[in-house]
Coordinates of C-alpha atoms and ligand atoms in Angstrom, one line a residue:
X68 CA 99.8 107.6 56.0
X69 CA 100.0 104.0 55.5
X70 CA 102.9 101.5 56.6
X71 CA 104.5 101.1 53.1
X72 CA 104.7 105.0 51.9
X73 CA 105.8 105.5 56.0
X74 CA 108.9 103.3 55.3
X75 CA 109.5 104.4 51.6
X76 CA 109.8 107.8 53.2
X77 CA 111.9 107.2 55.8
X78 CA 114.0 105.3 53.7
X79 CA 114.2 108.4 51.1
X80 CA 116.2 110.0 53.4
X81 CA 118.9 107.6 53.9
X82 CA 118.0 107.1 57.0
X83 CA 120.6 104.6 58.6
X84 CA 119.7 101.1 59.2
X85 CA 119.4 101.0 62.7
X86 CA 116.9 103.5 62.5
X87 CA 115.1 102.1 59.1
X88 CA 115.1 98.7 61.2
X89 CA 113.1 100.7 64.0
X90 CA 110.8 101.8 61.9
X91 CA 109.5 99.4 60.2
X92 CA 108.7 97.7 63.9
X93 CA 106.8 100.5 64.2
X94 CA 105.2 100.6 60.7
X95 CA 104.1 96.8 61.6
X96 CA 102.9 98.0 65.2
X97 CA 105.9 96.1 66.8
X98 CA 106.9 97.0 70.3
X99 CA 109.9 98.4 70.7
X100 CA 113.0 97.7 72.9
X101 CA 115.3 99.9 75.1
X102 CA 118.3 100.0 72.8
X103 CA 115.4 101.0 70.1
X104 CA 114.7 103.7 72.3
X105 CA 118.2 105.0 72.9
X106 CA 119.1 104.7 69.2
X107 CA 115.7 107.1 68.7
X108 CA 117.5 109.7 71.5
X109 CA 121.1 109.2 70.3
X110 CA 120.4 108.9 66.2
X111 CA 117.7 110.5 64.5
X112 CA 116.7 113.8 63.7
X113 CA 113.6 115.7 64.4
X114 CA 111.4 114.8 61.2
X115 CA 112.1 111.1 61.7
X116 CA 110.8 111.2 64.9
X117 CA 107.7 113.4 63.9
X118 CA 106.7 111.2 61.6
X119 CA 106.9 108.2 63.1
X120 CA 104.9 109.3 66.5
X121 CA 102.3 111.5 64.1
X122 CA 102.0 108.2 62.3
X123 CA 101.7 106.4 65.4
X124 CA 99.4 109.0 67.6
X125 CA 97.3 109.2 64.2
X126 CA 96.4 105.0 64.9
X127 CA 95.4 105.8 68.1
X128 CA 93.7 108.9 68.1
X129 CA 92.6 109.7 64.4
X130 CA 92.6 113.4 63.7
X131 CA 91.6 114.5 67.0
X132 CA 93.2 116.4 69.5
X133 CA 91.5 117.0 73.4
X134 CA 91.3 119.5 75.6
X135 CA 89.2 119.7 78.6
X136 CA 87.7 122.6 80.9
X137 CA 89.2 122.3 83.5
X138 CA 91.3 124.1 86.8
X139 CA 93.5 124.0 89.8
X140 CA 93.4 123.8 93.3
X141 CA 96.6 124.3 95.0
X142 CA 96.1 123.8 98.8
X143 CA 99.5 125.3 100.3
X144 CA 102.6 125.5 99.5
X145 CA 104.2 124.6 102.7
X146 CA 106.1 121.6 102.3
X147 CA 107.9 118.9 104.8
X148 CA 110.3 118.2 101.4
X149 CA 112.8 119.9 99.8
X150 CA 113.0 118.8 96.1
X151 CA 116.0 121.0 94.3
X152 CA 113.9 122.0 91.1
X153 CA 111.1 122.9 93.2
X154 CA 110.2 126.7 92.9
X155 CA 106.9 126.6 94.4
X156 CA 107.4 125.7 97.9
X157 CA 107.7 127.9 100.8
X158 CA 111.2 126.8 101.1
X159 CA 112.2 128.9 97.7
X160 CA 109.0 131.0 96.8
X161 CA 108.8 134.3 98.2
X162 CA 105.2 133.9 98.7
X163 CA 103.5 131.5 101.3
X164 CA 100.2 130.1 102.0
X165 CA 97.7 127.6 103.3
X166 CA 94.0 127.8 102.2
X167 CA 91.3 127.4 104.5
X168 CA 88.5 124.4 103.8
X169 CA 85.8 127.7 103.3
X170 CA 88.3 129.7 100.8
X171 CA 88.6 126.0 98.6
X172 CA 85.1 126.1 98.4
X173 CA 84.3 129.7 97.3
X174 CA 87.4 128.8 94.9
X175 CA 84.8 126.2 93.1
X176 CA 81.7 128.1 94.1
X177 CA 82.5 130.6 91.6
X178 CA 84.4 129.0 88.9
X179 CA 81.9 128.5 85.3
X180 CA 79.5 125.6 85.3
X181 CA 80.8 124.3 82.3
X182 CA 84.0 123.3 84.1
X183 CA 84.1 119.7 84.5
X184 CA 87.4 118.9 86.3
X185 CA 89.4 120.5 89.4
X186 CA 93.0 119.3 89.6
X187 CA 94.0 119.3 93.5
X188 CA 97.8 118.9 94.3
X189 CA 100.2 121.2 96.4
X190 CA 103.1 121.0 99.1
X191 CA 103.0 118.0 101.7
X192 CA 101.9 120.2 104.4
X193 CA 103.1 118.5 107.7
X194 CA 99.8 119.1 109.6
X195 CA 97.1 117.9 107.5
X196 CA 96.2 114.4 107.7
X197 CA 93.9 111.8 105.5
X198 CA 90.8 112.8 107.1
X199 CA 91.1 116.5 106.1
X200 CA 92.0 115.6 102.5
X201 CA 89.3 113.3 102.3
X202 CA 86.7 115.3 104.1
X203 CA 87.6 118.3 101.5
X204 CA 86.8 116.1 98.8
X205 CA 83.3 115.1 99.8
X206 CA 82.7 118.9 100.8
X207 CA 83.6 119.9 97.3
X208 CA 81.4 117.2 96.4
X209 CA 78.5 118.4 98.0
X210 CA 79.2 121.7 96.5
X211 CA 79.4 120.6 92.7
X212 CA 79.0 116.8 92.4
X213 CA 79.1 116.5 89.2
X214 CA 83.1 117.9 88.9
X215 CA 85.5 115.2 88.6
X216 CA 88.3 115.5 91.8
X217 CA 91.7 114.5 90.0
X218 CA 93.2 115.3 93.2
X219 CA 96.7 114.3 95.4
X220 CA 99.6 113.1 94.0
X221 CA 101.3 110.1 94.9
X222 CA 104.0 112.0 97.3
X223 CA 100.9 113.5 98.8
X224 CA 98.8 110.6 99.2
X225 CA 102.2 108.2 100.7
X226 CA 102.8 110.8 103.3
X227 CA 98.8 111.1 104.2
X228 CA 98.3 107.3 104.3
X229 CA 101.6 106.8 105.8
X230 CA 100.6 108.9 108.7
X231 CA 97.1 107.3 109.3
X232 CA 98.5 104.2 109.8
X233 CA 96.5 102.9 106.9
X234 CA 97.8 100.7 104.1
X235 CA 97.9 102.3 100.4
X236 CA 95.2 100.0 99.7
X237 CA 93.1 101.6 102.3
X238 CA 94.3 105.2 102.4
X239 CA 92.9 105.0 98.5
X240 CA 89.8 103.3 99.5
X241 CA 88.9 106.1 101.8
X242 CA 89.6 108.1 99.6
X243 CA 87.6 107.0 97.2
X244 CA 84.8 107.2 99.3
X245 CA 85.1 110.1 99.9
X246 CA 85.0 111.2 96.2
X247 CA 88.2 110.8 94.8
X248 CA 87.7 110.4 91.0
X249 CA 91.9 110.1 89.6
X250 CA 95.3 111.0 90.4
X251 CA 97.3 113.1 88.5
X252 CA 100.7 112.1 87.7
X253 CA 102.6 114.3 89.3
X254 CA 105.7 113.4 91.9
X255 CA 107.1 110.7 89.8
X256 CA 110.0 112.7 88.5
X257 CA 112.5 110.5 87.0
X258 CA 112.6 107.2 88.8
X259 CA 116.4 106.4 88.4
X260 CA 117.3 105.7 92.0
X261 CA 120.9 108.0 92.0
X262 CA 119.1 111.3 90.2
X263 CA 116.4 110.9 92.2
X264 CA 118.5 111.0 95.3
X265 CA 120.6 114.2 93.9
X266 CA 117.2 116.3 92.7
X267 CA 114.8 115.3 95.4
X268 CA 115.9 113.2 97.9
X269 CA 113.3 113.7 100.6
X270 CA 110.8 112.5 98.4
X271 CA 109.0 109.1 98.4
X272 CA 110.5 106.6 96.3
X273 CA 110.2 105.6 93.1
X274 CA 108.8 101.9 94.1
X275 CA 106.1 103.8 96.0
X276 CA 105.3 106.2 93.4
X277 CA 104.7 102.8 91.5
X278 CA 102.9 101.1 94.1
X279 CA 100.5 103.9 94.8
X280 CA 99.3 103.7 90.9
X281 CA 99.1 100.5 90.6
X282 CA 97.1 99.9 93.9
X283 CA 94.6 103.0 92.5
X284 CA 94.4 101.1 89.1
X285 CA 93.4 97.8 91.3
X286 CA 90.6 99.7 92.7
X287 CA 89.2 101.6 89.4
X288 CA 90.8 105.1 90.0
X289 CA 92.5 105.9 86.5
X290 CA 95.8 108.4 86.9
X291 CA 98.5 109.8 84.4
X292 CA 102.1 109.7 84.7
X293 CA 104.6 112.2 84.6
X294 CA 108.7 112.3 84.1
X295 CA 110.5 115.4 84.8
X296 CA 113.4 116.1 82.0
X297 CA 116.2 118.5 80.9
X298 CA 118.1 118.6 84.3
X299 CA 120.8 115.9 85.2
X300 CA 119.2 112.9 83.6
X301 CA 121.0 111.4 80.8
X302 CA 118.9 109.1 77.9
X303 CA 119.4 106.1 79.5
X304 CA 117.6 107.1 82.4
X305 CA 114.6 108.6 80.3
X306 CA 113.8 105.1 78.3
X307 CA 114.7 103.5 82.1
X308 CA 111.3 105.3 83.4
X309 CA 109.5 104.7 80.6
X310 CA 110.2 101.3 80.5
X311 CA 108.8 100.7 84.4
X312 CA 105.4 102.9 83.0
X313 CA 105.1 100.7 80.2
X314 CA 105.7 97.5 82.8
X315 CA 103.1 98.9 85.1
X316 CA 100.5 99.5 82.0
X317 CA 101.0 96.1 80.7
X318 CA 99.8 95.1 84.3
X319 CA 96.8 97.4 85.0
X320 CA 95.8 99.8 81.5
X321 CA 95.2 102.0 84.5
X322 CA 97.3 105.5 82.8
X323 CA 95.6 107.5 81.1
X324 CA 98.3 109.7 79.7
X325 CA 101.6 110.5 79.8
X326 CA 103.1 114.2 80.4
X327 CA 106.6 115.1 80.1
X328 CA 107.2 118.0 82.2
X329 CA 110.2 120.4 80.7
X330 CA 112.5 121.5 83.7
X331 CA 112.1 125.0 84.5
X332 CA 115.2 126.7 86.6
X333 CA 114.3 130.2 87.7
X334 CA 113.9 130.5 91.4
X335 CA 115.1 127.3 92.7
X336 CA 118.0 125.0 93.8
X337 CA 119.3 123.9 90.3
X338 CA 119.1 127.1 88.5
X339 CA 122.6 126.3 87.6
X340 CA 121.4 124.1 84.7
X341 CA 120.4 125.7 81.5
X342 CA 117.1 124.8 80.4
X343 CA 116.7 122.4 77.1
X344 CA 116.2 123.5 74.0
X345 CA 112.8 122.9 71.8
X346 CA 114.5 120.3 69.8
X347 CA 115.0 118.5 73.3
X348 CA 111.5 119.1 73.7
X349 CA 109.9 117.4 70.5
X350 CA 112.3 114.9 70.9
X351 CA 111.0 113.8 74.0
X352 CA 107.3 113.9 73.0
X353 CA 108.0 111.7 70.0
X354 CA 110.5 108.8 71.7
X355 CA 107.8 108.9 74.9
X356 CA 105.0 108.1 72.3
X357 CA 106.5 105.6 70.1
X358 CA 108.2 103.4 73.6
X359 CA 104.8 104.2 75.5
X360 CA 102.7 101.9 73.1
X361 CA 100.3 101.0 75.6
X362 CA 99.6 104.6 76.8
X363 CA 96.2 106.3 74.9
X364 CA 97.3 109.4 75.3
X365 CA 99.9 111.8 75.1
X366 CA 99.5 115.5 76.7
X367 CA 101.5 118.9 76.8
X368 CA 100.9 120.4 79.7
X369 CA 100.6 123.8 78.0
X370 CA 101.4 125.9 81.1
X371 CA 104.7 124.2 81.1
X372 CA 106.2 123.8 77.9
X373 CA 104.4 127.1 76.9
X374 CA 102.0 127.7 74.1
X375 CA 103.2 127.9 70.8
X376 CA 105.4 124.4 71.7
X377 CA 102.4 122.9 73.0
X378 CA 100.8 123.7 69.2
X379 CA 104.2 122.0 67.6
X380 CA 104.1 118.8 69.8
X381 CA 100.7 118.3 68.0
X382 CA 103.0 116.9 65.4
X383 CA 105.2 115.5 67.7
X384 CA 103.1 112.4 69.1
X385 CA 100.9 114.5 71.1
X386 CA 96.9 114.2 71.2
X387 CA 96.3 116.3 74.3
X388 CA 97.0 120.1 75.5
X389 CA 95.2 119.7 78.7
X390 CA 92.5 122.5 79.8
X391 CA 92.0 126.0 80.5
X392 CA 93.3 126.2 83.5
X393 CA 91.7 129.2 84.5
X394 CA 95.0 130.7 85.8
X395 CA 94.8 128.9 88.7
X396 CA 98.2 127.1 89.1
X397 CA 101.3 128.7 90.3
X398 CA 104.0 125.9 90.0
X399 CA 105.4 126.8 86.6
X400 CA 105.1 130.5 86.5
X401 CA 107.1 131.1 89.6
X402 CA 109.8 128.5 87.8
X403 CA 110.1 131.0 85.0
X404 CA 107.3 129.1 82.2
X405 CA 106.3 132.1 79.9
X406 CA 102.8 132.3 80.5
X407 CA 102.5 134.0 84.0
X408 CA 99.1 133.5 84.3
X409 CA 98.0 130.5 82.8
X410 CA 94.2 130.6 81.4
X411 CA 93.2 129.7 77.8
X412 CA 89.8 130.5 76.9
X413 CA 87.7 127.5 74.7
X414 CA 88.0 129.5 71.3
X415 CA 91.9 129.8 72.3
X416 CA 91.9 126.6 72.6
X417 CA 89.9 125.6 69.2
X418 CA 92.1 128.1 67.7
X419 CA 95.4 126.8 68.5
X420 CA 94.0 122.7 67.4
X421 CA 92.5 124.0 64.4
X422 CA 95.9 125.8 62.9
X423 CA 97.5 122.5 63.6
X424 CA 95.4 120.8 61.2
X425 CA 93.6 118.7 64.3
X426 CA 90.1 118.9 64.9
X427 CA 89.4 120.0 68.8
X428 CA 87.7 118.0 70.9
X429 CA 86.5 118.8 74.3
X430 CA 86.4 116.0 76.3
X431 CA 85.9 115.4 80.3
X432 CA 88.6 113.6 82.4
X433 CA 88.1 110.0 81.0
X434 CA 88.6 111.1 77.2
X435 CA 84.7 110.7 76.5
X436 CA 83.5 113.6 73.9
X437 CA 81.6 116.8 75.9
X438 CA 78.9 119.0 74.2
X439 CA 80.9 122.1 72.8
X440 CA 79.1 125.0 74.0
Ligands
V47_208 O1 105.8 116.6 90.2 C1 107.8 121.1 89.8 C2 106.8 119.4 88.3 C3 104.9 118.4 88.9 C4 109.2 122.1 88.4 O2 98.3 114.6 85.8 C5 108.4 121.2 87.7 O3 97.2 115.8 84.4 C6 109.5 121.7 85.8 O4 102.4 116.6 87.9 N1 110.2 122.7 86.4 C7 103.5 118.6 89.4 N2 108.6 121.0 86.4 C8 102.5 119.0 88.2 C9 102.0 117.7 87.6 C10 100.9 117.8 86.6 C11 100.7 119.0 85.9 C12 99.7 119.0 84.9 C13 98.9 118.0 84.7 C14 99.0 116.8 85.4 C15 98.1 115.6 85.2 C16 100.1 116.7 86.4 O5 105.5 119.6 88.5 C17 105.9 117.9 89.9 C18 107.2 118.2 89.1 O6 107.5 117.2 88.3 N3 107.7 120.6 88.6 N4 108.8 122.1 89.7 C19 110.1 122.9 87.7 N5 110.9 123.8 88.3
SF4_209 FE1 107.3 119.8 98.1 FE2 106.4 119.1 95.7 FE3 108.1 121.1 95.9 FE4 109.0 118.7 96.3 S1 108.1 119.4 94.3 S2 109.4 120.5 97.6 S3 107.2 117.7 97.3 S4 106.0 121.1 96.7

């Protein structure tokens, strides 16, 4: 759609001129500001928002819409924290476990050779250090080198660097040595100091979520970021931890996406809070692409928000659904997501983009176009 029939539609609708003013920052690829943003929460209504991140995510990504083959890795579950939405750790789930170095490897012995990505992240187990993360790496490696290692999250990676005695500029270096490829964007929650304090306490900081990205973008590894919503967080705090992405992008250009992950509340410490409804949902895909201007990407994690939402947000600002999976992550199922066993075969996958009116491409974990086979 082009900038004037964008506007003459939104202004069809008498669309109130706070909002109208917005959009035509947008319509002129304007940046805009965190009153903007809260106006966007607070004011407008679900097909404003649709069609000004469709209009935007259509600049940046034309018709297409990724997906990758891809699955988890999920060491143990046994964690030194005790994060209140958390279903996964051994402190809530029922279940309880620690793989060994041999069971990880028969784990990517046998997954398809087509797979091009293994996402590693789990509990901060309090016995295993830097040198057995890193070692697993370059043994996974040696076992399929050509598979991209989007592995540790930032809570992970403070609490194995902290107890090295390394800096983060050297814990990631190691790392990287040893064959670390990205980070995923997990552990950064919502960055608000007082709701990160109520909902996970014990956790590292928001600074040092920060820090570890940027000090990973300084040394080439690209990550994603996440934010956790639908649980005490009001809008204010939302545009407050996109605004410190957006900072951090401006710096680096290090993110490759941005995933909003839906709070889940069976089985865990804040079950109390009912979870947000799909208008909550869209909403937040649409106001996290229009203020994340500098982000390329946009991603429902399928397993989360669950599968026929993840096919909506495709109209919602969203260019990625994120991979297969190969039903080989636990953390959302055992927080009630609808899919208890996550796996989506390619043709699922093709399916689901196609329906939407996007054309599917697989790509591999820097966005660059695969071979369908
Ligand atoms: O940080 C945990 C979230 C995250 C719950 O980078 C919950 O490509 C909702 O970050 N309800 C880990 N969310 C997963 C993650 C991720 C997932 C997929 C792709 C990528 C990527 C990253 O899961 C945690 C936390 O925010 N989480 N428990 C829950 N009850
Ligand atoms: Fe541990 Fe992560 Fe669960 Fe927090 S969210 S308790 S850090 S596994």
């Amino acid at each position: 759609m082009q900038e004037d029939q964008l506007l003459t539609i939104c202004g069809y609708a008498k669309t109130p001129e706070v909002l109208m003013g917005i959009a035509r920052k947008i319509a002129e690829g304007q940046r805009i500001s965190g009153e903007d943003g809260l106006a966007l929460f607070k004011q407008a209504d679900l097909g404003f928002l649709g069609m000004l991140a469709d209009h935007v995510r259509r600049k940046k990504n034309g018709n297409d819409a990724y997906f990758i083959r891809n699955f988890h890795i999920e060491p143990t579950n046994i964690c030194i924290n005790k994060c209140r939405f958390c279903s996964y750790s051994h402190h809530f789930s029922s279940t309880r476990w620690e793989l060994t170095v041999d069971e990880i490897l028969e784990k990517v012995r046998i997954q398809d050779q087509r797979v091009t990505e293994l996402h590693i992240t789990g509990a901060v187990h309090p016995d295993r250090d830097i040198y057995y993360y890193g070692d697993l790496l370059t043994r996974i490696k040696s076992v399929r080198p050509a598979l991209h290692l989007k592995a540790y999250s930032a809570v992970e990676l403070d609490y194995m660097i902290q107890k090295s005695g390394m800096s983060i500029r050297e814990g990631l270096i190691y790392l990287k040595s040893c064959g670390l490829d990205s980070i995923p964007g997990g552990g950064a929650e919502i960055f608000d100091e007082a709701i990160r304090t109520e909902i996970c306490g014990m956790k590292s900081t928001s600074g040092t979520w920060l820090e570890i990205h940027e000090t990973a973008h300084q040394l080439g590894i690209p990550s994603n970021a996440t934010m956790l919503y639908g649980h005490l967080e009001n809008y204010a705090q939302r545009i407050d931890h996109l605004e410190r992405l957006r900072q951090l992008q401006d710096r680096t250009a290090g993110f490759n996406a941005f995933i909003p992950l839906k709070f889940h509340n069976s089985n865990n410490a804040m079950s109390r809070i009912a979870e947000v409804s799909v208008v909550e949902d869209m909403k937040m895909y649409a106001v996290a692409r229009l203020y994340l201007d500098n982000f390329p990407h946009m991603k429902a994690y399928w397993p989360a928000v669950g599968r026929k939402l993840a096919q909506i947000s495709l109209s919602f600002g969203v260019d990625d659904l994120d991979g297969t999976i190969n039903d080989s992550t636990r953390i959302y199922s055992l927080a009630g997501a609808e899919d208890q066993n996550p796996v989506m075969t390619v043709s699922q996958m093709v399916a689901m983009i196609t329906e939407a009116g996007r054309t599917p491409v697989e790509r591999n974990s820097l966005y660059q176009m695969q071979g369908m086979q």
